[in-house]
């Protein structure tokens, strides 16, 4: 990135064209909001220059104009664009288009006033200087629009030549803001000169032109290929108005399409991109500074799936730009694929209907568990044709992702989520490289290599780990899925839909057990201490946890088994509690037995790799047999 302060004339007089991306927001600056303040700043700057010149004239000295205080306009961010041989240099205006457009209209208004004066050669020279700042030489470009210093957003390109022409357009009630601004600046210039005549008027006019040319300063930030326009924009704006990376990408795609002479850009926009203006796509994902709109997240998911590389949302614009530079996709093919990917993404997130209960449950569970690194893979799978991924293979592949995630979560320490980004990028890469009809096997094998707890490891974790240390959403997810499996396996149960997120977690053996769950009085002190340690560990294992409805009598939570058992019997609408209520005496062995049973059911709900099609390589089988 190169950031440098320039006089306005230094950036506008060279032969180049600044292009406002096709679908940027419309021009919004107004007289009350910005024009009046800008012109007042110009008058004040020009007055400082005029006074310095008058002082030099009175003293017979040379005016030291370099010491006149300039006025800083702010900053613009530009990105270089390819341009044809013989054409003028092109810059895309990433940020600052409102400011740069207003400057052009100010210059056009000043030029109107200068052209009205029948004066000396010096004033004619000032007219040429102003003209040079709003236009390029007619013979310097390869395209008709190369004669303009600024080329506005697509909707305004028919109007702009009229706005910038020497002939002042006739006034109308519904004049565009461009025309209103041009007239305002011309009128303001005339009024600023209205109280002076003769040579002083000419000198004041020269000061206005010279001030805007040499004393109006602007910071120009030229991006290179390693810069992220999104982050730079946020820094320049004090991070008060976060810039949507998807808006930058949108502008980039359509601007490049325009240079490639793509046809029917407006129709393409309406067909493929307009849907992203829906409210759902504007919702934020994440919290604080990390919060991003769904559109931005979609683009990172799409690019991750497309390239099988980990993509950062924070550097999204730069990574999409690098991809477009490298692959040079056709615009309509790119947009069509992105729209299909967007529909699949909405299906994963539940915004569109998925008519498969297994897939719906898996998507919901993965999102609840926060495994968003799997979303690129899940979304990509939904875009594959059935001849490449059958319905059954699709279901098994998604089940594999869910099982891998849930089993690692239950297994706890040593099976963390820190490297999930790398894991799922590798899974994505293997899946994309697989032969048609072998995608599911590639996914299962890649997840197995990444570390997928088997049934024994799952059982050990459920018998030994502190499951209560998991957050309650995860506890409900696992216990609710097991209860749902019990319900589906019991043919006597009428179909029912249970909202497990509304149920409460309950310890069977209370967390505070000491008062009503006494230990054996015959224990020695050492054995008693050991028994306390065993019980305190057992009370937080999954075998001692269940789900209860709001009707559960909370006053018995810390009481003895004689008081709690009848309450669990009343909670039979949650099938987990039927087996609990049938136990005569609840103790550590009961917790262990129930943990073993829950592990058996969990192994069926979230199958091991072998159950979903994993086939160990021959050398692994040989080593196992020996």
mmCIF file of N, CA and C in Angstrom, residues 185-278:
data_model
loop_
_atom_site.group_PDB
_atom_site.id
_atom_site.type_symbol
_atom_site.label_atom_id
_atom_site.label_comp_id
_atom_site.label_asym_id
_atom_site.label_seq_id
_atom_site.Cartn_x
_atom_site.Cartn_y
_atom_site.Cartn_z
ATOM 1 N N UNK A 185 -22.165 25.419 -6.909
ATOM 2 C CA UNK A 185 -20.783 25.891 -6.818
ATOM 3 C C UNK A 185 -20.536 27.095 -7.729
ATOM 4 N N UNK A 186 -21.152 27.102 -8.902
ATOM 5 C CA UNK A 186 -21.014 28.261 -9.783
ATOM 6 C C UNK A 186 -21.650 29.503 -9.135
ATOM 7 N N UNK A 187 -22.836 29.318 -8.580
ATOM 8 C CA UNK A 187 -23.521 30.437 -7.921
ATOM 9 C C UNK A 187 -22.731 30.935 -6.718
ATOM 10 N N UNK A 188 -22.202 29.995 -5.923
ATOM 11 C CA UNK A 188 -21.433 30.375 -4.739
ATOM 12 C C UNK A 188 -20.168 31.132 -5.127
ATOM 13 N N UNK A 189 -19.533 30.728 -6.233
ATOM 14 C CA UNK A 189 -18.335 31.432 -6.692
ATOM 15 C C UNK A 189 -18.675 32.855 -7.117
ATOM 16 N N UNK A 190 -19.779 32.996 -7.847
ATOM 17 C CA UNK A 190 -20.186 34.341 -8.273
ATOM 18 C C UNK A 190 -20.476 35.229 -7.069
ATOM 19 N N UNK A 191 -21.178 34.674 -6.070
ATOM 20 C CA UNK A 191 -21.535 35.457 -4.881
ATOM 21 C C UNK A 191 -20.299 35.848 -4.085
ATOM 22 N N UNK A 192 -19.292 34.974 -4.054
ATOM 23 C CA UNK A 192 -18.071 35.301 -3.309
ATOM 24 C C UNK A 192 -17.299 36.442 -3.964
ATOM 25 N N UNK A 193 -17.568 36.676 -5.276
ATOM 26 C CA UNK A 193 -16.891 37.747 -6.015
ATOM 27 C C UNK A 193 -17.775 38.971 -6.216
ATOM 28 N N UNK A 194 -19.005 38.893 -5.712
ATOM 29 C CA UNK A 194 -19.998 39.922 -6.052
ATOM 30 C C UNK A 194 -19.685 41.301 -5.478
ATOM 31 N N UNK A 195 -18.912 41.358 -4.409
ATOM 32 C CA UNK A 195 -18.650 42.660 -3.778
ATOM 33 C C UNK A 195 -17.345 43.289 -4.230
ATOM 34 N N UNK A 196 -16.682 42.658 -5.183
ATOM 35 C CA UNK A 196 -15.433 43.225 -5.708
ATOM 36 C C UNK A 196 -15.551 43.359 -7.217
ATOM 37 N N UNK A 197 -14.775 44.285 -7.785
ATOM 38 C CA UNK A 197 -14.842 44.534 -9.218
ATOM 39 C C UNK A 197 -13.432 44.668 -9.785
ATOM 40 N N UNK A 198 -13.413 44.728 -11.100
ATOM 41 C CA UNK A 198 -12.173 45.021 -11.787
ATOM 42 C C UNK A 198 -11.077 44.018 -11.518
ATOM 43 N N UNK A 199 -9.861 44.578 -11.307
ATOM 44 C CA UNK A 199 -8.691 43.717 -11.142
ATOM 45 C C UNK A 199 -8.775 42.875 -9.879
ATOM 46 N N UNK A 200 -9.385 43.433 -8.814
ATOM 47 C CA UNK A 200 -9.487 42.633 -7.589
ATOM 48 C C UNK A 200 -10.359 41.409 -7.810
ATOM 49 N N UNK A 201 -11.434 41.582 -8.586
ATOM 50 C CA UNK A 201 -12.301 40.438 -8.885
ATOM 51 C C UNK A 201 -11.527 39.370 -9.643
ATOM 52 N N UNK A 202 -10.728 39.793 -10.619
ATOM 53 C CA UNK A 202 -9.936 38.836 -11.386
ATOM 54 C C UNK A 202 -8.925 38.130 -10.495
ATOM 55 N N UNK A 203 -8.287 38.890 -9.577
ATOM 56 C CA UNK A 203 -7.296 38.288 -8.694
ATOM 57 C C UNK A 203 -7.946 37.314 -7.708
ATOM 58 N N UNK A 204 -9.118 37.687 -7.236
ATOM 59 C CA UNK A 204 -9.838 36.787 -6.326
ATOM 60 C C UNK A 204 -10.223 35.486 -7.046
ATOM 61 N N UNK A 205 -10.633 35.605 -8.301
ATOM 62 C CA UNK A 205 -10.998 34.423 -9.076
ATOM 63 C C UNK A 205 -9.772 33.546 -9.317
ATOM 64 N N UNK A 206 -8.632 34.205 -9.649
ATOM 65 C CA UNK A 206 -7.398 33.432 -9.822
ATOM 66 C C UNK A 206 -7.051 32.695 -8.523
ATOM 67 N N UNK A 207 -7.227 33.343 -7.398
ATOM 68 C CA UNK A 207 -6.915 32.730 -6.103
ATOM 69 C C UNK A 207 -7.802 31.519 -5.842
ATOM 70 N N UNK A 208 -9.093 31.613 -6.221
ATOM 71 C CA UNK A 208 -9.985 30.465 -6.062
ATOM 72 C C UNK A 208 -9.477 29.274 -6.874
ATOM 73 N N UNK A 209 -9.126 29.533 -8.139
ATOM 74 C CA UNK A 209 -8.668 28.444 -9.005
ATOM 75 C C UNK A 209 -7.348 27.875 -8.505
ATOM 76 N N UNK A 210 -6.407 28.734 -8.141
ATOM 77 C CA UNK A 210 -5.105 28.254 -7.682
ATOM 78 C C UNK A 210 -5.211 27.522 -6.349
ATOM 79 N N UNK A 211 -6.115 27.981 -5.493
ATOM 80 C CA UNK A 211 -6.292 27.312 -4.198
ATOM 81 C C UNK A 211 -6.803 25.897 -4.379
ATOM 82 N N UNK A 212 -7.787 25.713 -5.241
ATOM 83 C CA UNK A 212 -8.318 24.369 -5.448
ATOM 84 C C UNK A 212 -7.305 23.484 -6.166
ATOM 85 N N UNK A 213 -6.459 24.113 -6.973
ATOM 86 C CA UNK A 213 -5.448 23.365 -7.736
ATOM 87 C C UNK A 213 -4.285 22.925 -6.846
ATOM 88 N N UNK A 214 -3.738 23.858 -6.064
ATOM 89 C CA UNK A 214 -2.485 23.578 -5.360
ATOM 90 C C UNK A 214 -2.602 23.512 -3.842
ATOM 91 N N UNK A 215 -3.656 24.106 -3.261
ATOM 92 C CA UNK A 215 -3.756 24.151 -1.804
ATOM 93 C C UNK A 215 -4.826 23.230 -1.233
ATOM 94 N N UNK A 216 -5.655 22.681 -2.091
ATOM 95 C CA UNK A 216 -6.548 21.615 -1.649
ATOM 96 C C UNK A 216 -5.738 20.321 -1.707
ATOM 97 N N UNK A 217 -5.539 19.696 -0.537
ATOM 98 C CA UNK A 217 -4.718 18.498 -0.447
ATOM 99 C C UNK A 217 -5.613 17.283 -0.180
ATOM 100 N N UNK A 218 -5.183 16.153 -0.710
ATOM 101 C CA UNK A 218 -5.944 14.927 -0.518
ATOM 102 C C UNK A 218 -4.971 13.765 -0.345
ATOM 103 N N UNK A 219 -5.289 12.870 0.572
ATOM 104 C CA UNK A 219 -4.476 11.671 0.775
ATOM 105 C C UNK A 219 -4.998 10.588 -0.167
ATOM 106 N N UNK A 220 -4.119 10.091 -1.003
ATOM 107 C CA UNK A 220 -4.483 9.019 -1.937
ATOM 108 C C UNK A 220 -3.789 7.739 -1.481
ATOM 109 N N UNK A 221 -4.591 6.731 -1.220
ATOM 110 C CA UNK A 221 -4.058 5.428 -0.829
ATOM 111 C C UNK A 221 -4.226 4.494 -2.017
ATOM 112 N N UNK A 222 -3.101 4.132 -2.609
ATOM 113 C CA UNK A 222 -3.116 3.195 -3.737
ATOM 114 C C UNK A 222 -2.814 1.798 -3.219
ATOM 115 N N UNK A 223 -3.743 0.876 -3.435
ATOM 116 C CA UNK A 223 -3.576 -0.489 -2.952
ATOM 117 C C UNK A 223 -2.679 -1.276 -3.887
ATOM 118 N N UNK A 224 -1.968 -2.251 -3.296
ATOM 119 C CA UNK A 224 -1.312 -3.244 -4.142
ATOM 120 C C UNK A 224 -1.979 -4.584 -3.864
ATOM 121 N N UNK A 225 -1.464 -5.648 -4.442
ATOM 122 C CA UNK A 225 -2.163 -6.933 -4.389
ATOM 123 C C UNK A 225 -2.176 -7.553 -2.995
ATOM 124 N N UNK A 226 -1.374 -7.052 -2.075
ATOM 125 C CA UNK A 226 -1.339 -7.614 -0.735
ATOM 126 C C UNK A 226 -2.212 -6.851 0.251
ATOM 127 N N UNK A 227 -2.841 -5.779 -0.214
ATOM 128 C CA UNK A 227 -3.619 -4.934 0.687
ATOM 129 C C UNK A 227 -5.077 -5.363 0.732
ATOM 130 N N UNK A 228 -5.688 -5.166 1.872
ATOM 131 C CA UNK A 228 -7.105 -5.473 2.057
ATOM 132 C C UNK A 228 -7.892 -4.176 2.144
ATOM 133 N N UNK A 229 -8.597 -3.849 1.084
ATOM 134 C CA UNK A 229 -9.364 -2.599 1.048
ATOM 135 C C UNK A 229 -10.388 -2.535 2.166
ATOM 136 N N UNK A 230 -10.925 -3.679 2.552
ATOM 137 C CA UNK A 230 -11.938 -3.736 3.596
ATOM 138 C C UNK A 230 -11.392 -3.212 4.922
ATOM 139 N N UNK A 231 -10.223 -3.695 5.340
ATOM 140 C CA UNK A 231 -9.634 -3.273 6.610
ATOM 141 C C UNK A 231 -9.213 -1.811 6.545
ATOM 142 N N UNK A 232 -8.615 -1.397 5.434
ATOM 143 C CA UNK A 232 -8.160 -0.014 5.278
ATOM 144 C C UNK A 232 -9.338 0.942 5.370
ATOM 145 N N UNK A 233 -10.446 0.595 4.733
ATOM 146 C CA UNK A 233 -11.642 1.437 4.797
ATOM 147 C C UNK A 233 -12.084 1.609 6.252
ATOM 148 N N UNK A 234 -12.109 0.513 7.012
ATOM 149 C CA UNK A 234 -12.588 0.586 8.384
ATOM 150 C C UNK A 234 -11.668 1.462 9.233
ATOM 151 N N UNK A 235 -10.352 1.356 9.017
ATOM 152 C CA UNK A 235 -9.413 2.174 9.779
ATOM 153 C C UNK A 235 -9.621 3.656 9.464
ATOM 154 N N UNK A 236 -9.755 3.986 8.184
ATOM 155 C CA UNK A 236 -9.934 5.385 7.791
ATOM 156 C C UNK A 236 -11.212 5.971 8.356
ATOM 157 N N UNK A 237 -12.214 5.144 8.527
ATOM 158 C CA UNK A 237 -13.492 5.622 9.035
ATOM 159 C C UNK A 237 -13.645 5.380 10.532
ATOM 160 N N UNK A 238 -12.524 5.204 11.217
ATOM 161 C CA UNK A 238 -12.568 5.029 12.659
ATOM 162 C C UNK A 238 -13.305 3.776 13.080
ATOM 163 N N UNK A 239 -13.488 2.841 12.149
ATOM 164 C CA UNK A 239 -14.200 1.590 12.409
ATOM 165 C C UNK A 239 -15.624 1.849 12.922
ATOM 166 N N UNK A 240 -16.155 3.020 12.573
ATOM 167 C CA UNK A 240 -17.511 3.335 13.013
ATOM 168 C C UNK A 240 -18.544 2.765 12.040
ATOM 169 N N UNK A 241 -18.204 2.662 10.785
ATOM 170 C CA UNK A 241 -19.126 2.137 9.780
ATOM 171 C C UNK A 241 -18.460 0.973 9.069
ATOM 172 N N UNK A 242 -18.673 -0.253 9.530
ATOM 173 C CA UNK A 242 -17.981 -1.389 8.926
ATOM 174 C C UNK A 242 -18.361 -1.547 7.465
ATOM 175 N N UNK A 243 -17.372 -1.745 6.645
ATOM 176 C CA UNK A 243 -17.597 -1.932 5.222
ATOM 177 C C UNK A 243 -17.866 -3.398 4.946
ATOM 178 N N UNK A 244 -18.865 -3.657 4.158
ATOM 179 C CA UNK A 244 -19.183 -5.025 3.792
ATOM 180 C C UNK A 244 -18.205 -5.513 2.737
ATOM 181 N N UNK A 245 -17.509 -6.595 3.055
ATOM 182 C CA UNK A 245 -16.595 -7.189 2.073
ATOM 183 C C UNK A 245 -17.365 -7.632 0.837
ATOM 184 N N UNK A 246 -18.617 -8.071 1.036
ATOM 185 C CA UNK A 246 -19.403 -8.527 -0.104
ATOM 186 C C UNK A 246 -19.714 -7.386 -1.061
ATOM 187 N N UNK A 247 -19.866 -6.156 -0.547
ATOM 188 C CA UNK A 247 -20.073 -5.012 -1.430
ATOM 189 C C UNK A 247 -18.828 -4.748 -2.270
ATOM 190 N N UNK A 248 -17.659 -4.839 -1.638
ATOM 191 C CA UNK A 248 -16.414 -4.681 -2.388
ATOM 192 C C UNK A 248 -16.275 -5.746 -3.463
ATOM 193 N N UNK A 249 -16.583 -6.987 -3.097
ATOM 194 C CA UNK A 249 -16.472 -8.087 -4.054
ATOM 195 C C UNK A 249 -17.471 -7.899 -5.187
ATOM 196 N N UNK A 250 -18.689 -7.499 -4.833
ATOM 197 C CA UNK A 250 -19.707 -7.237 -5.855
ATOM 198 C C UNK A 250 -19.198 -6.208 -6.866
ATOM 199 N N UNK A 251 -18.678 -5.102 -6.355
ATOM 200 C CA UNK A 251 -18.174 -4.061 -7.245
ATOM 201 C C UNK A 251 -17.029 -4.569 -8.107
ATOM 202 N N UNK A 252 -16.167 -5.356 -7.506
ATOM 203 C CA UNK A 252 -15.025 -5.908 -8.239
ATOM 204 C C UNK A 252 -15.491 -6.807 -9.379
ATOM 205 N N UNK A 253 -16.430 -7.695 -9.091
ATOM 206 C CA UNK A 253 -16.918 -8.635 -10.105
ATOM 207 C C UNK A 253 -17.558 -7.889 -11.275
ATOM 208 N N UNK A 254 -18.446 -6.940 -10.967
ATOM 209 C CA UNK A 254 -19.167 -6.268 -12.035
ATOM 210 C C UNK A 254 -18.298 -5.259 -12.775
ATOM 211 N N UNK A 255 -17.334 -4.671 -12.085
ATOM 212 C CA UNK A 255 -16.416 -3.759 -12.764
ATOM 213 C C UNK A 255 -15.565 -4.524 -13.769
ATOM 214 N N UNK A 256 -15.074 -5.668 -13.367
ATOM 215 C CA UNK A 256 -14.276 -6.484 -14.297
ATOM 216 C C UNK A 256 -15.126 -6.981 -15.462
ATOM 217 N N UNK A 257 -16.360 -7.322 -15.156
ATOM 218 C CA UNK A 257 -17.251 -7.757 -16.231
ATOM 219 C C UNK A 257 -17.458 -6.644 -17.245
ATOM 220 N N UNK A 258 -17.557 -5.421 -16.743
ATOM 221 C CA UNK A 258 -17.740 -4.281 -17.643
ATOM 222 C C UNK A 258 -16.530 -4.097 -18.552
ATOM 223 N N UNK A 259 -15.331 -4.249 -17.999
ATOM 224 C CA UNK A 259 -14.125 -4.126 -18.809
ATOM 225 C C UNK A 259 -14.006 -5.253 -19.834
ATOM 226 N N UNK A 260 -14.578 -6.405 -19.483
ATOM 227 C CA UNK A 260 -14.565 -7.531 -20.419
ATOM 228 C C UNK A 260 -15.680 -7.433 -21.445
ATOM 229 N N UNK A 261 -16.395 -6.290 -21.428
ATOM 230 C CA UNK A 261 -17.497 -6.043 -22.375
ATOM 231 C C UNK A 261 -18.624 -7.054 -22.212
ATOM 232 N N UNK A 262 -18.841 -7.511 -20.990
ATOM 233 C CA UNK A 262 -19.948 -8.431 -20.741
ATOM 234 C C UNK A 262 -21.266 -7.737 -21.048
ATOM 235 N N UNK A 263 -22.192 -8.492 -21.596
ATOM 236 C CA UNK A 263 -23.482 -7.947 -21.989
ATOM 237 C C UNK A 263 -24.510 -8.108 -20.860
ATOM 238 N N UNK A 264 -25.489 -7.221 -20.846
ATOM 239 C CA UNK A 264 -26.659 -7.336 -19.965
ATOM 240 C C UNK A 264 -26.259 -7.387 -18.493
ATOM 241 N N UNK A 265 -25.382 -6.481 -18.076
ATOM 242 C CA UNK A 265 -24.924 -6.488 -16.690
ATOM 243 C C UNK A 265 -26.075 -6.244 -15.714
ATOM 244 N N UNK A 266 -26.975 -5.337 -16.060
ATOM 245 C CA UNK A 266 -28.091 -5.059 -15.155
ATOM 246 C C UNK A 266 -28.972 -6.291 -14.976
ATOM 247 N N UNK A 267 -29.220 -7.002 -16.077
ATOM 248 C CA UNK A 267 -30.030 -8.222 -15.994
ATOM 249 C C UNK A 267 -29.307 -9.283 -15.161
ATOM 250 N N UNK A 268 -27.986 -9.363 -15.318
ATOM 251 C CA UNK A 268 -27.210 -10.312 -14.521
ATOM 252 C C UNK A 268 -27.279 -9.968 -13.042
ATOM 253 N N UNK A 269 -27.196 -8.682 -12.765
ATOM 254 C CA UNK A 269 -27.280 -8.252 -11.372
ATOM 255 C C UNK A 269 -28.630 -8.658 -10.773
ATOM 256 N N UNK A 270 -29.706 -8.363 -11.487
ATOM 257 C CA UNK A 270 -31.041 -8.697 -10.985
ATOM 258 C C UNK A 270 -31.217 -10.204 -10.817
ATOM 259 N N UNK A 271 -30.668 -10.976 -11.735
ATOM 260 C CA UNK A 271 -30.860 -12.424 -11.724
ATOM 261 C C UNK A 271 -30.030 -13.107 -10.646
ATOM 262 N N UNK A 272 -28.787 -12.661 -10.471
ATOM 263 C CA UNK A 272 -27.863 -13.406 -9.619
ATOM 264 C C UNK A 272 -27.516 -12.723 -8.299
ATOM 265 N N UNK A 273 -27.561 -11.388 -8.253
ATOM 266 C CA UNK A 273 -27.059 -10.723 -7.049
ATOM 267 C C UNK A 273 -28.135 -10.016 -6.246
ATOM 268 N N UNK A 274 -29.206 -9.592 -6.869
ATOM 269 C CA UNK A 274 -30.207 -8.776 -6.166
ATOM 270 C C UNK A 274 -30.755 -9.474 -4.935
ATOM 271 N N UNK A 275 -30.827 -10.805 -4.957
ATOM 272 C CA UNK A 275 -31.344 -11.544 -3.801
ATOM 273 C C UNK A 275 -30.546 -11.329 -2.540
ATOM 274 N N UNK A 276 -29.272 -10.948 -2.691
ATOM 275 C CA UNK A 276 -28.426 -10.705 -1.519
ATOM 276 C C UNK A 276 -28.803 -9.419 -0.782
ATOM 277 N N UNK A 277 -29.719 -8.652 -1.343
ATOM 278 C CA UNK A 277 -30.200 -7.456 -0.658
ATOM 279 C C UNK A 277 -31.316 -7.771 0.334
ATOM 280 N N UNK A 278 -31.763 -9.042 0.380
ATOM 281 C CA UNK A 278 -32.794 -9.439 1.334
ATOM 282 C C UNK A 278 -32.269 -9.287 2.762
#
